[in-house]
Short mmCIF file of C-alpha atoms and ligand atoms in Angstrom, two decimals:
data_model
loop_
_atom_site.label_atom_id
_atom_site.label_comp_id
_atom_site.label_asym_id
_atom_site.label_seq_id
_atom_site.Cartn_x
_atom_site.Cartn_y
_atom_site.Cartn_z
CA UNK A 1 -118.48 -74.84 -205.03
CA UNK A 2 -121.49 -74.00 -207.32
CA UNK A 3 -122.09 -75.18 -210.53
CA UNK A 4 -119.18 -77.45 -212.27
CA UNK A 5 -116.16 -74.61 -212.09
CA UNK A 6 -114.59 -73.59 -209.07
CA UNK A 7 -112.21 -71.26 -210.49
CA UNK A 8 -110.67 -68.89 -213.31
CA UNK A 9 -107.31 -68.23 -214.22
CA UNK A 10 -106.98 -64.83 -215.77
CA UNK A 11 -103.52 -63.90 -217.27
CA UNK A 12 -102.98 -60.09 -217.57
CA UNK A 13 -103.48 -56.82 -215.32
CA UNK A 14 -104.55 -54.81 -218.26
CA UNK A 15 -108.24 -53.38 -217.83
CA UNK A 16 -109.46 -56.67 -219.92
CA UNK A 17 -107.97 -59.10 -217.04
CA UNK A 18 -109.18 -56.33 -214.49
CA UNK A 19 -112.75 -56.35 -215.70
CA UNK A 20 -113.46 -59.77 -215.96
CA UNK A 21 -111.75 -60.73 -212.65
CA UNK A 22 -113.78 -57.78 -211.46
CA UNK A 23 -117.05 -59.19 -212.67
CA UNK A 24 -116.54 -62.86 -212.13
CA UNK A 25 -115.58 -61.91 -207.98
CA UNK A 26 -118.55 -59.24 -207.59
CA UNK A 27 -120.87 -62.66 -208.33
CA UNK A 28 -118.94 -65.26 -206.36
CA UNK A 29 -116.58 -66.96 -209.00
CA UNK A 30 -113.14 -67.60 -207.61
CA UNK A 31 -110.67 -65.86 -209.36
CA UNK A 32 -106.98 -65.34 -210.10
CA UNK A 33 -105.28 -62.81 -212.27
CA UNK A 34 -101.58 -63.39 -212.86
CA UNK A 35 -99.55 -60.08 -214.00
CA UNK A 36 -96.08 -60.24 -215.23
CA UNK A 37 -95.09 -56.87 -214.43
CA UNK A 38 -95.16 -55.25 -210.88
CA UNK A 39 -97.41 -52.34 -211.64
CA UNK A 40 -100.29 -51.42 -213.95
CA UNK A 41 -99.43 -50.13 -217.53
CA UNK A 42 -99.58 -46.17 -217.44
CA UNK A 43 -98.64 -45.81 -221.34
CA UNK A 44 -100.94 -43.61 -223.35
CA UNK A 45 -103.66 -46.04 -224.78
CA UNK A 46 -107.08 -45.95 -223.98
CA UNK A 47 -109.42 -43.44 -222.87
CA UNK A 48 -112.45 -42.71 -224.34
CA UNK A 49 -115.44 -45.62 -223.60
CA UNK A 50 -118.60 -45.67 -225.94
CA UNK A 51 -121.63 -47.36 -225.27
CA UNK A 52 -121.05 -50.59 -224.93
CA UNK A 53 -117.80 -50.46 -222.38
CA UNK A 54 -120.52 -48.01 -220.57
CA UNK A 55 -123.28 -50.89 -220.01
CA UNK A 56 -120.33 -53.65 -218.57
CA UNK A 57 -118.54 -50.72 -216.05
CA UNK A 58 -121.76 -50.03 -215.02
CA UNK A 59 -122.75 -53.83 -214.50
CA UNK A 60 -119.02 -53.88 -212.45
CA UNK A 61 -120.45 -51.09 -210.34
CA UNK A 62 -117.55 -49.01 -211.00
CA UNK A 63 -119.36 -46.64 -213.51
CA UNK A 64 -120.27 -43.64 -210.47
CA UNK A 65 -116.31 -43.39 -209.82
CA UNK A 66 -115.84 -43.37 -213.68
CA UNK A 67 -117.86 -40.38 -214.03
CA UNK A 68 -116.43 -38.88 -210.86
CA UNK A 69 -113.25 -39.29 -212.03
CA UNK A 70 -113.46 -38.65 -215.47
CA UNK A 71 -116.18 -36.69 -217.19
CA UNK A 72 -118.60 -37.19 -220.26
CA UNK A 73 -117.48 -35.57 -223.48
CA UNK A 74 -120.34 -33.52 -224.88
CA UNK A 75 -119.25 -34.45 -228.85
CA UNK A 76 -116.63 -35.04 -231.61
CA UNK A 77 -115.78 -33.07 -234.60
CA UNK A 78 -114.14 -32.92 -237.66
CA UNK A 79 -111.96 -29.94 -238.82
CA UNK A 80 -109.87 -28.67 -241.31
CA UNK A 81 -106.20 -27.75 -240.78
CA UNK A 82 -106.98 -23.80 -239.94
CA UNK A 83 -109.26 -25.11 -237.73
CA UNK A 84 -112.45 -24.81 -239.40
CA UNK A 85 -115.67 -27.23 -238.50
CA UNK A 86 -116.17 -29.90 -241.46
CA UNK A 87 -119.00 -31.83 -239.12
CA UNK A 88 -119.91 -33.14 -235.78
CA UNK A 89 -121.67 -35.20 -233.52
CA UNK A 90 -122.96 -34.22 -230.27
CA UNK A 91 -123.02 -36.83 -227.58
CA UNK A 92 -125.69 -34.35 -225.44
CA UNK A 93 -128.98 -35.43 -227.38
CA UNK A 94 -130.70 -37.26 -224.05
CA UNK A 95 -128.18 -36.01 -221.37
CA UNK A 96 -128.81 -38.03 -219.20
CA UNK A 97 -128.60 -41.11 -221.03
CA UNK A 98 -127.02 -43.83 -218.72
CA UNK A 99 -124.86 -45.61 -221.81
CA UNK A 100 -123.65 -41.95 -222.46
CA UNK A 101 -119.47 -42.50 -223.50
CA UNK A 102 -117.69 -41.87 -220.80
CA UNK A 103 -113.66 -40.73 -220.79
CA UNK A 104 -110.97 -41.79 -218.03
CA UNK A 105 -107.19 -42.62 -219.11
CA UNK A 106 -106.45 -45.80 -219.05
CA UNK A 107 -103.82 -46.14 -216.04
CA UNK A 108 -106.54 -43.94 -213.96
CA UNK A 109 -108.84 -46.68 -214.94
CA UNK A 110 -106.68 -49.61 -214.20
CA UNK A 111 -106.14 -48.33 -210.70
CA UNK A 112 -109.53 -47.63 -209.68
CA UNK A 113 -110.70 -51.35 -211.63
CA UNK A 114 -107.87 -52.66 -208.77
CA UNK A 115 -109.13 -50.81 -206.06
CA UNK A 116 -112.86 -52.76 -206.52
CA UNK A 117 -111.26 -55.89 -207.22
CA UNK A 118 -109.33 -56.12 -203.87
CA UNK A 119 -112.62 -55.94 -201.89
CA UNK A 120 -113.82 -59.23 -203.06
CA UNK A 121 -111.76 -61.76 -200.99
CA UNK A 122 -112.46 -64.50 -203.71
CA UNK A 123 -110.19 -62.41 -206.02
CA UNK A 124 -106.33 -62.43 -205.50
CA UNK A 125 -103.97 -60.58 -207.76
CA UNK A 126 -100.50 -62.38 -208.13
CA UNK A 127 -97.89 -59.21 -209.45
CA UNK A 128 -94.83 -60.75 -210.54
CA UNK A 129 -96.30 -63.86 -212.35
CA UNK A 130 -95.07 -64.06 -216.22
CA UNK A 131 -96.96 -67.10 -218.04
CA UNK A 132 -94.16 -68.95 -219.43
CA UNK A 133 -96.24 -72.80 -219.82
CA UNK A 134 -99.11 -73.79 -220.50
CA UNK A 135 -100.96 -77.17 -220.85
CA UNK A 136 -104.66 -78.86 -219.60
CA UNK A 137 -106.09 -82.52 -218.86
CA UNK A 138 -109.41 -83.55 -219.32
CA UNK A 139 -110.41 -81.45 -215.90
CA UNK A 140 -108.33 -79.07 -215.39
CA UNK A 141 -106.21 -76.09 -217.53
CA UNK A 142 -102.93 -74.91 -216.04
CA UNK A 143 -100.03 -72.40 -216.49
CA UNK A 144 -96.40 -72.13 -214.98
CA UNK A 145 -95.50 -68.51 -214.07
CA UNK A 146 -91.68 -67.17 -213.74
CA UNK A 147 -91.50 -65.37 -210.42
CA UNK A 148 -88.74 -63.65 -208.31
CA UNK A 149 -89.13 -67.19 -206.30
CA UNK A 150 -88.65 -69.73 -209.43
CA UNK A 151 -91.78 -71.00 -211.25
CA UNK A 152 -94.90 -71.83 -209.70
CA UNK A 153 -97.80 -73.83 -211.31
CA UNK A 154 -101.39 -72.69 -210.81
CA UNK A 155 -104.56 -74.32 -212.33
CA UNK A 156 -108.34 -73.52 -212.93
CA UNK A 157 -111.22 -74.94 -214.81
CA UNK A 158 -110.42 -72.68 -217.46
CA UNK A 159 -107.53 -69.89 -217.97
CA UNK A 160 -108.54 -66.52 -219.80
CA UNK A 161 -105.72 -64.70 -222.20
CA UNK A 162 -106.16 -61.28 -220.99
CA UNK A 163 -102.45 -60.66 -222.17
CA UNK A 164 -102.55 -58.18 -224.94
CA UNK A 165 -101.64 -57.68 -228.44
CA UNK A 166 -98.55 -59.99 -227.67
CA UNK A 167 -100.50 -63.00 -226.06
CA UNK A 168 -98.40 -65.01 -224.74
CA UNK A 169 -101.02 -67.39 -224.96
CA UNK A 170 -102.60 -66.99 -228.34
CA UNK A 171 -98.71 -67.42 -229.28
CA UNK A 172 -98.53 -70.69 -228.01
CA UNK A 173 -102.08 -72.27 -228.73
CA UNK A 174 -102.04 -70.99 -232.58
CA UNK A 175 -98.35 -70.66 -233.21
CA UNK A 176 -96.29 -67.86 -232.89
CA UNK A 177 -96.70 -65.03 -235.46
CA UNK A 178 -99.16 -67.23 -237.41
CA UNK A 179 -101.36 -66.78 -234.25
CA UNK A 180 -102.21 -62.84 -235.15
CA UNK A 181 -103.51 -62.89 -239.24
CA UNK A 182 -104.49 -59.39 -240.53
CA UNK A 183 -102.13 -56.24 -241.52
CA UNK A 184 -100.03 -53.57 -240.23
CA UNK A 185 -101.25 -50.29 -241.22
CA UNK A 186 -98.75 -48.05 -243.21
CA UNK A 187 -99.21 -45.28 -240.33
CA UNK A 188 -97.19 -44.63 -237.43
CA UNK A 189 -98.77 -42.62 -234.46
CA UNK A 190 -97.44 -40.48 -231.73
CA UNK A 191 -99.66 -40.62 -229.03
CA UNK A 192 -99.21 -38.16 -226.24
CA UNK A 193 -100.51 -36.89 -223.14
CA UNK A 194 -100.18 -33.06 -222.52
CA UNK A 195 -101.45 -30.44 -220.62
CA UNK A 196 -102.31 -27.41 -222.48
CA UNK A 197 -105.46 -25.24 -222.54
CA UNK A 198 -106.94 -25.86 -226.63
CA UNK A 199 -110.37 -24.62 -225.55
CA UNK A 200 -108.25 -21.08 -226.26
CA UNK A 201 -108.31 -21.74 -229.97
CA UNK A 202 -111.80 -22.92 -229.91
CA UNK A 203 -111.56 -26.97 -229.54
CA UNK A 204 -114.45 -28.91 -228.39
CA UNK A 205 -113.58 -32.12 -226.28
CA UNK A 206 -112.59 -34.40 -229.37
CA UNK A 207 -111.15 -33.12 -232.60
CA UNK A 208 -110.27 -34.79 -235.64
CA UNK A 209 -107.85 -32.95 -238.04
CA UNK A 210 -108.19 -34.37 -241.44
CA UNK A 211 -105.42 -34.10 -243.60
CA UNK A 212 -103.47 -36.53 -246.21
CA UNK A 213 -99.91 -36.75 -244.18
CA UNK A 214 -100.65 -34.48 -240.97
CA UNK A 215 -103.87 -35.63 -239.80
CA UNK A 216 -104.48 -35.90 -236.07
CA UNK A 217 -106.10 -35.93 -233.30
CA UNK A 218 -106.80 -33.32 -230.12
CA UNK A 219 -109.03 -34.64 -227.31
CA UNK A 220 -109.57 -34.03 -223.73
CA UNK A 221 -108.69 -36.61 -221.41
CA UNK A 222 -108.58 -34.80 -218.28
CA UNK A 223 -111.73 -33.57 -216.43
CA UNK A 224 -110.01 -30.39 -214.95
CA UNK A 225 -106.51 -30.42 -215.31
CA UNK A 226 -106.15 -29.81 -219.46
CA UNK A 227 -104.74 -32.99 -220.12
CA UNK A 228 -104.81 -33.84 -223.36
CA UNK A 229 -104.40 -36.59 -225.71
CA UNK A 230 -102.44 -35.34 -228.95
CA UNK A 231 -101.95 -38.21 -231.63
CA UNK A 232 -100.49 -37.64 -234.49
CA UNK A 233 -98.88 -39.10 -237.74
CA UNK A 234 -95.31 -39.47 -238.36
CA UNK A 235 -93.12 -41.50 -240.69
CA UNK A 236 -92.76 -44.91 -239.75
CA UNK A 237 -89.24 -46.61 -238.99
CA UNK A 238 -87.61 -44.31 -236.48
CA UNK A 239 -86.68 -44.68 -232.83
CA UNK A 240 -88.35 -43.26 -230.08
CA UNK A 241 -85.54 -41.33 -229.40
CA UNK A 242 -85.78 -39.78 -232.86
CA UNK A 243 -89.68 -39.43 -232.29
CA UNK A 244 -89.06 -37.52 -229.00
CA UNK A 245 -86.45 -35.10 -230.96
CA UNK A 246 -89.09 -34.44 -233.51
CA UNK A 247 -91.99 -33.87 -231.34
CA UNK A 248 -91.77 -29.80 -231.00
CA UNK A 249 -91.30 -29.50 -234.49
CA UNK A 250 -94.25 -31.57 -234.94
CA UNK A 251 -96.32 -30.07 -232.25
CA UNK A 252 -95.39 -26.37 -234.29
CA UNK A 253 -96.41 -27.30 -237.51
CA UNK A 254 -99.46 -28.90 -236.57
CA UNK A 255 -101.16 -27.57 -233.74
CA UNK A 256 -102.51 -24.14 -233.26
CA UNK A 257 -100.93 -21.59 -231.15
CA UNK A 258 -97.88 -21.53 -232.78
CA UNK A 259 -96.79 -23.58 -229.67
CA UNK A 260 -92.87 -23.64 -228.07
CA UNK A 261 -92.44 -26.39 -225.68
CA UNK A 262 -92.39 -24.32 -222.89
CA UNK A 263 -95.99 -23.40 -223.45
CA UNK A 264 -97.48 -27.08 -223.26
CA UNK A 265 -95.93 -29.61 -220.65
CA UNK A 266 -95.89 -33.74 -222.34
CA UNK A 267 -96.16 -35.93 -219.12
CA UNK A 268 -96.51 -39.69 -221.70
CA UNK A 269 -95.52 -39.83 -224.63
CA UNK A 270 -95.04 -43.88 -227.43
CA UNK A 271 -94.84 -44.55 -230.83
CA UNK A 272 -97.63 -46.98 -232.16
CA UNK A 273 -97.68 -48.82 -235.38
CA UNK A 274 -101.26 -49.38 -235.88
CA UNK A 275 -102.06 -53.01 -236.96
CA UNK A 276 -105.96 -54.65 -237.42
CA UNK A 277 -105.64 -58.05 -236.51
CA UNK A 278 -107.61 -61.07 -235.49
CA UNK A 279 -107.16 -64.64 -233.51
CA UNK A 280 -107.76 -67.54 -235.62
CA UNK A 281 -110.11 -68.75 -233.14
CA UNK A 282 -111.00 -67.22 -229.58
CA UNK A 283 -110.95 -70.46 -227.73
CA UNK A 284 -108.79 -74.04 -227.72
CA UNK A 285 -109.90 -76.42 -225.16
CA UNK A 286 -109.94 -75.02 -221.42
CA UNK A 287 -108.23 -72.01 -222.82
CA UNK A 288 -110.22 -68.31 -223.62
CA UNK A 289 -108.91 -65.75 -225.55
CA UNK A 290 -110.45 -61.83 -224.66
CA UNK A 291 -109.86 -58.14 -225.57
CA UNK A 292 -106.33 -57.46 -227.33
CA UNK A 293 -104.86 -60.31 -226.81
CA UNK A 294 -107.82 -61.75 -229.41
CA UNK A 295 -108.30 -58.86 -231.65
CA UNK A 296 -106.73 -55.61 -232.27
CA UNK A 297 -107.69 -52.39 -234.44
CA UNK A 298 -106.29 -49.10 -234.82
CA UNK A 299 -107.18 -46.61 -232.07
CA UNK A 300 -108.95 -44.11 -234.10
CA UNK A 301 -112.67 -43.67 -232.73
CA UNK A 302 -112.30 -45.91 -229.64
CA UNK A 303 -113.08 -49.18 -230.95
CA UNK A 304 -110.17 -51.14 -229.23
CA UNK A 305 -110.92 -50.94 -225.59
CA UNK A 306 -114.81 -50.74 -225.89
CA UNK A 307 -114.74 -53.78 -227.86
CA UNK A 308 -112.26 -55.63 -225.73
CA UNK A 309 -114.88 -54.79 -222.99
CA UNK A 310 -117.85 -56.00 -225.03
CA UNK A 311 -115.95 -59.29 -225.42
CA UNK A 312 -115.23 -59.43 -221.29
CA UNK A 313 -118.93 -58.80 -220.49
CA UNK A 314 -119.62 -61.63 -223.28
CA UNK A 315 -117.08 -64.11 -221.49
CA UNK A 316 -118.43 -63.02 -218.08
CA UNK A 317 -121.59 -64.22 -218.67
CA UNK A 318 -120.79 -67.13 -220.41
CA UNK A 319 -118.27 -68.62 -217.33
CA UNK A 320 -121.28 -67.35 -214.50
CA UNK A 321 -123.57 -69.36 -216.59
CA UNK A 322 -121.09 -72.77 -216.13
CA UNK A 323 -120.35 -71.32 -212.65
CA UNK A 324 -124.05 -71.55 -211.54
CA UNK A 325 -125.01 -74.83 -213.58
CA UNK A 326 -127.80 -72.75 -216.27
CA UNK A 327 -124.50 -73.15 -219.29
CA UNK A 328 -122.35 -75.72 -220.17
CA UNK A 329 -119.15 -75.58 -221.54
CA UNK A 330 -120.09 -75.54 -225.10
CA UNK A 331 -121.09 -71.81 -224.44
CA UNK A 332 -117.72 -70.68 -224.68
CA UNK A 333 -117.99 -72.02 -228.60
CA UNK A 334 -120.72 -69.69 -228.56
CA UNK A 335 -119.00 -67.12 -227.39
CA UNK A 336 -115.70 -67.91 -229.41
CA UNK A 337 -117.53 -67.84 -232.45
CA UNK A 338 -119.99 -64.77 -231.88
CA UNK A 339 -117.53 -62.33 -230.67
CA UNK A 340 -115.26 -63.39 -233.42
CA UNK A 341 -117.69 -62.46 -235.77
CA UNK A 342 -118.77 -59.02 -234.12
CA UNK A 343 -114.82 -58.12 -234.93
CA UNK A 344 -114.75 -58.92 -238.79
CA UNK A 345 -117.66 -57.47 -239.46
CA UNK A 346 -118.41 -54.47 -236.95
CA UNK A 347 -114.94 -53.87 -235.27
CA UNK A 348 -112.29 -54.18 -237.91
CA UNK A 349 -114.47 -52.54 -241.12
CA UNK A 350 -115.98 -49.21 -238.71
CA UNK A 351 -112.23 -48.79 -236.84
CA UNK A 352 -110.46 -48.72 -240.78
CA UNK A 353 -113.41 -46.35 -241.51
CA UNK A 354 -112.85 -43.94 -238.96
CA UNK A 355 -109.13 -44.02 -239.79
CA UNK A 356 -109.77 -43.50 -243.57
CA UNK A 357 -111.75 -40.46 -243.07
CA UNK A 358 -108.87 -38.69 -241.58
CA UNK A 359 -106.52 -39.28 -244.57
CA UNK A 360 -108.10 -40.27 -247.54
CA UNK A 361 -110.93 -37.29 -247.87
CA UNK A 362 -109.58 -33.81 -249.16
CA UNK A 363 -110.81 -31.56 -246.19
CA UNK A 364 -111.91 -29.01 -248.58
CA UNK A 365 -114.52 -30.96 -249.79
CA UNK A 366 -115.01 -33.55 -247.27
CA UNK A 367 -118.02 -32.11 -246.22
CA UNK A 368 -119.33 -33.90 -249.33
CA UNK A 369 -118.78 -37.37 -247.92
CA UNK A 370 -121.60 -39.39 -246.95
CA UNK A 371 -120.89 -39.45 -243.71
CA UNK A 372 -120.18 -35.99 -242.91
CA UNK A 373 -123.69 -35.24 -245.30
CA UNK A 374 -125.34 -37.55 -242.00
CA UNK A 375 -123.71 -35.72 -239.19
CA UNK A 376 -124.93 -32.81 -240.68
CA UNK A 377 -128.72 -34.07 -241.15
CA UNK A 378 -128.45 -35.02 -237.18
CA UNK A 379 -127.72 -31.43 -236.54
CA UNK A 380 -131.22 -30.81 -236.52
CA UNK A 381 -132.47 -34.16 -236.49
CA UNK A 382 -132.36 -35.74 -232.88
CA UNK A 383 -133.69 -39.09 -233.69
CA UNK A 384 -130.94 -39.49 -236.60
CA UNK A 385 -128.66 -38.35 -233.33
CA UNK A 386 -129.83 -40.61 -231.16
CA UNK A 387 -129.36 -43.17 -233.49
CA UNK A 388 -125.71 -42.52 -234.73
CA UNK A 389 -125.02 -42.22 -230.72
CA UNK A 390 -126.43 -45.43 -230.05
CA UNK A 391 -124.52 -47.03 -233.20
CA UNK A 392 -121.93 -48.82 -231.57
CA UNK A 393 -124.52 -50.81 -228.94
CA UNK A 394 -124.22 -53.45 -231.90
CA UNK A 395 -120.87 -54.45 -229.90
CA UNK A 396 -123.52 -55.99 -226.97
CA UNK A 397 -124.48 -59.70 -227.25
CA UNK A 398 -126.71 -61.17 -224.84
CA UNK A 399 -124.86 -64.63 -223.53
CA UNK A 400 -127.80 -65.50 -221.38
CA UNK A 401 -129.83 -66.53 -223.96
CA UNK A 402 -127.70 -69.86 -224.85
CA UNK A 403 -128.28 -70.84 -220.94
CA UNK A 404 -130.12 -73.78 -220.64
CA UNK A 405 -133.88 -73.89 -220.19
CA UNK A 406 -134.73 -74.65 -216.62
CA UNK A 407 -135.42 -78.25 -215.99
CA UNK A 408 -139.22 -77.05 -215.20
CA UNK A 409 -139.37 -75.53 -218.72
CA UNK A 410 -138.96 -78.55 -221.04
CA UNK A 411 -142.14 -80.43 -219.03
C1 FAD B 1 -102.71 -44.67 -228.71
C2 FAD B 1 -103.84 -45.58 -228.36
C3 FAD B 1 -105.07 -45.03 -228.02
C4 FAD B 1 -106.16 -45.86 -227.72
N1 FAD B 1 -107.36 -45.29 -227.43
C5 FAD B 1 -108.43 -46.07 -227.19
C6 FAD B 1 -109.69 -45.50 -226.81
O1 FAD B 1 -109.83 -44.27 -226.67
N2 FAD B 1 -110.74 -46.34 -226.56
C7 FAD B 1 -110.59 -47.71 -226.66
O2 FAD B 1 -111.59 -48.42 -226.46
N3 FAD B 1 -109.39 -48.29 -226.98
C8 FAD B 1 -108.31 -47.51 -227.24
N4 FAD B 1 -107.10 -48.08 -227.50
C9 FAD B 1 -106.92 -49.55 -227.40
C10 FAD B 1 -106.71 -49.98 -225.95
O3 FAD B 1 -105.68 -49.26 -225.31
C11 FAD B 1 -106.42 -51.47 -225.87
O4 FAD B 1 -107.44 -52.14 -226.59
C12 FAD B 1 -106.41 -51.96 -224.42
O5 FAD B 1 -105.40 -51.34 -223.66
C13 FAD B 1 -106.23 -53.48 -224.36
O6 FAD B 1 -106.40 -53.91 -223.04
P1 FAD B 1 -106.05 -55.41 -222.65
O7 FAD B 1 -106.37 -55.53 -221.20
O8 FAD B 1 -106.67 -56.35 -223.59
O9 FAD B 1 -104.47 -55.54 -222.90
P2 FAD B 1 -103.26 -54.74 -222.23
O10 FAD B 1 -103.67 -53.42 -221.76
O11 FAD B 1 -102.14 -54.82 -223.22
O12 FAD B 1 -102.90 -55.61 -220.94
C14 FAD B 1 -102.28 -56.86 -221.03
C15 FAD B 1 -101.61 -57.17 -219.69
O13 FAD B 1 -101.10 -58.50 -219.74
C16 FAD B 1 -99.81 -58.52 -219.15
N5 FAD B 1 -99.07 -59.67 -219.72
C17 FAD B 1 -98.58 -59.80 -220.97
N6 FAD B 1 -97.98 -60.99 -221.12
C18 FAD B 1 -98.11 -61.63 -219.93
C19 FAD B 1 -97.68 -62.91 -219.46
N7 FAD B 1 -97.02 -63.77 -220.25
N8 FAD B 1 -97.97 -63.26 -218.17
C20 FAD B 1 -98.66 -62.40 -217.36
N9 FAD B 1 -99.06 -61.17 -217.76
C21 FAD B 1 -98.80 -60.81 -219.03
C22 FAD B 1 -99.20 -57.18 -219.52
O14 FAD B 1 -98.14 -56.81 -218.68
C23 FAD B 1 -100.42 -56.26 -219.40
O15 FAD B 1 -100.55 -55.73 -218.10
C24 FAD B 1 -105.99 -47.28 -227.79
C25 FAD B 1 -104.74 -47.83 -228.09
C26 FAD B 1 -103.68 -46.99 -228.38
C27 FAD B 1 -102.34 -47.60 -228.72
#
């Protein structure tokens, strides 16, 4: 054993729990992620990775089968309902720019996160594991798991709540629905994956429709196959059978093409209710909280994912730090109360941002808004570009710098 941990618990097979295992076993740090179901998640969620989520995949040497996989959008834009260009930003200022966003559905990136992670033999992935307990003493954390054999107790030096929006164990550290402050959004989204040629009506890899009730959004997910991801706005409080029943009508009135469904072919599609929503703390005692399962926004402009990332490269350096003996524990305050911060005042205002400027602005005059008034001075200014590209890099913090001065240092 190095250093004063010789291993992390990581609850949750999501890309979060993925990641960091990934990280932590790629430098030596025993590691075991618990999943309660038997197979990764392949619901529509993320897919698009900016900057920052760039920088830690690349750091978890998966980035080369990212790209390979996936592809690099060359920009967003903004459009009316007919269609018409409002503003845009190109992603294609310094091409080869090696924090360039990068897009890979979420499922394809869970499986190729898994098929790293089983290389390291210091990782092992327990499917089947649902964290029903938890509890610590002064040296070790543990939790009891519900598995097809009865429950089974496993302990580390600390245990990381990689379990999503519905954390078990936020839940039980800070108290059931009191554990997740912040709002529910009065918005319901259909998020769906379909294949279906829109470069035919003149799309560019991500659109934004801006409209007051049938705003939406039409990007490219798929790097040759023409899937896409459709999400769009729909009145809250029905089913998801009643959601399914209403999604060709939907698809006709807003989309163009004048589409019938046997001219596009849905292969995912789920309801969200978008919610922004914080942890009242990120860490209690030998316990870590990371990605959704300590913050949430809604998924408009990719801020979700990439942060949750930000956070695991954040946490990854903080437990290599205690693992090789240059941290100690209080780092994780550190990181607790940094990353914390980064949500309330870069996460949760941009993501409600992004969201407003596809209802609230009349798309007839939107063009008028401050923002769209930059994107179109970065037209033909690359530095502004450059600098509205690299915008989101504010999501990085550098844990290393709380390490401890070597011991040679403070002569
Ligand atoms: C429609 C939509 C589009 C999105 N698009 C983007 C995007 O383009 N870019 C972006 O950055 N973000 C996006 N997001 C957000 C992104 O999908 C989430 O932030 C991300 O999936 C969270 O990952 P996670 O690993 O934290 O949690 P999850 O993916 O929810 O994984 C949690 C895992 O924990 C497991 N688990 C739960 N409870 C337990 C338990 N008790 N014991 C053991 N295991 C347990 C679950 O089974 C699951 O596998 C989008 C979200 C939505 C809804």
């Amino acid at each position: 054993m190095t250093g004063k941990l010789s291993k992390v618990v990581v609850v949750g097979a999501g890309p979060s729990g993925l990641l960091l295992s990934l990280l932590l076993a790629k430098h030596g740090v025993p590691v075991e992620l618990l999943e309660a179901t038997h197979e990764l998640d392949n619901q529509p969620r993320a897919a698009h990775y900016s900057s920052p989520a760039v920088y830690e995949l690349r750091r978890a040497g998966v980035i080369d089968d990212v790209i390979e996989r996936g592809f690099k959008p060359s920009a967003f834009c903004w459009r009316k309902p007919n269609g018409e260009m409002i503003g845009y930003l190109k992603f294609d200022v310094d091409p080869d720019d090696p924090m360039r966003m990068v897009v890979l559905p979420l499922d394809r990136l869970g499986k190729l996160l898994y098929e790293h992670l089983q290389r390291y033999p210091v990782a092992s992935v327990k499917w089947g594991h649902r964290v029903v307990a938890l509890g610590e003493d002064a040296d070790k954390a543990w939790v009891q798991a519900e598995t097809e054999n009865g429950l089974v107790t496993i302990e580390g030096d600390y245990v990381i709540g990689a379990d999503g929006a519905n954390s078990f164990i936020r839940r039980t550290l800070f108290g059931g629905q009191a554990s997740f402050p912040g709002e529910t959004l009065n918005a319901t989204i259909i998020a769906t994956n379909v294949i279906h040629d829109f470069t035919k009506y003149g799309y560019w890899d991500t659109n934004y429709i801006i409209h007051p009730t049938n705003w939406h959004m039409v990007a490219r997910i798929g790097r040759d196959d023409h899937l896409y991801r459709v999400s769009y706005s729909e009145v809250p409080g029905l089913t998801k059978e009643e959601y399914i029943k209403r999604q060709p009508a939907r698809f006709k009135e807003l989309l163009p093409g004048n589409l019938e469904p046997s001219d596009y072919k849905i292969t995912n599609l789920n309801p969200y209710r978008l919610q922004q929503r914080c942890a009242p703390a990120f860490r209690k005692g030998r316990f870590v909280l990371v990605a959704d399962a300590a913050h949430v926004c809604n998924p408009f402009g990719g801020l979700g994912l990439t942060g949750g990332i930000a956070d695991v490269g954040s946490l990854f350096d903080c437990l290599y730090g205690i693992y090789t003996g240059r941290a100690d524990d209080s780092i994780l305050d550190k990181y607790a109360e940094i990353r914390r911060k980064i949500y309330k005042e870069v996460i949760d205002p941009a993501s409600r941002e992004n969201f407003r400027r596809l209802y609230e602005l009349d798309p007839e005059t939107a063009k008028d808004d401050e923002f769209f008034k930059t994107l179109k001075k970065a037209e033909t200014d690359k530095d502004l570009a450059r600098e509205l590209n690299k915008g989101l890099n504010v999501l990085i913090h550098d844990f290393t710098q709380y390490y401890n001065p070597p011991q040679d240092a403070k002569l």
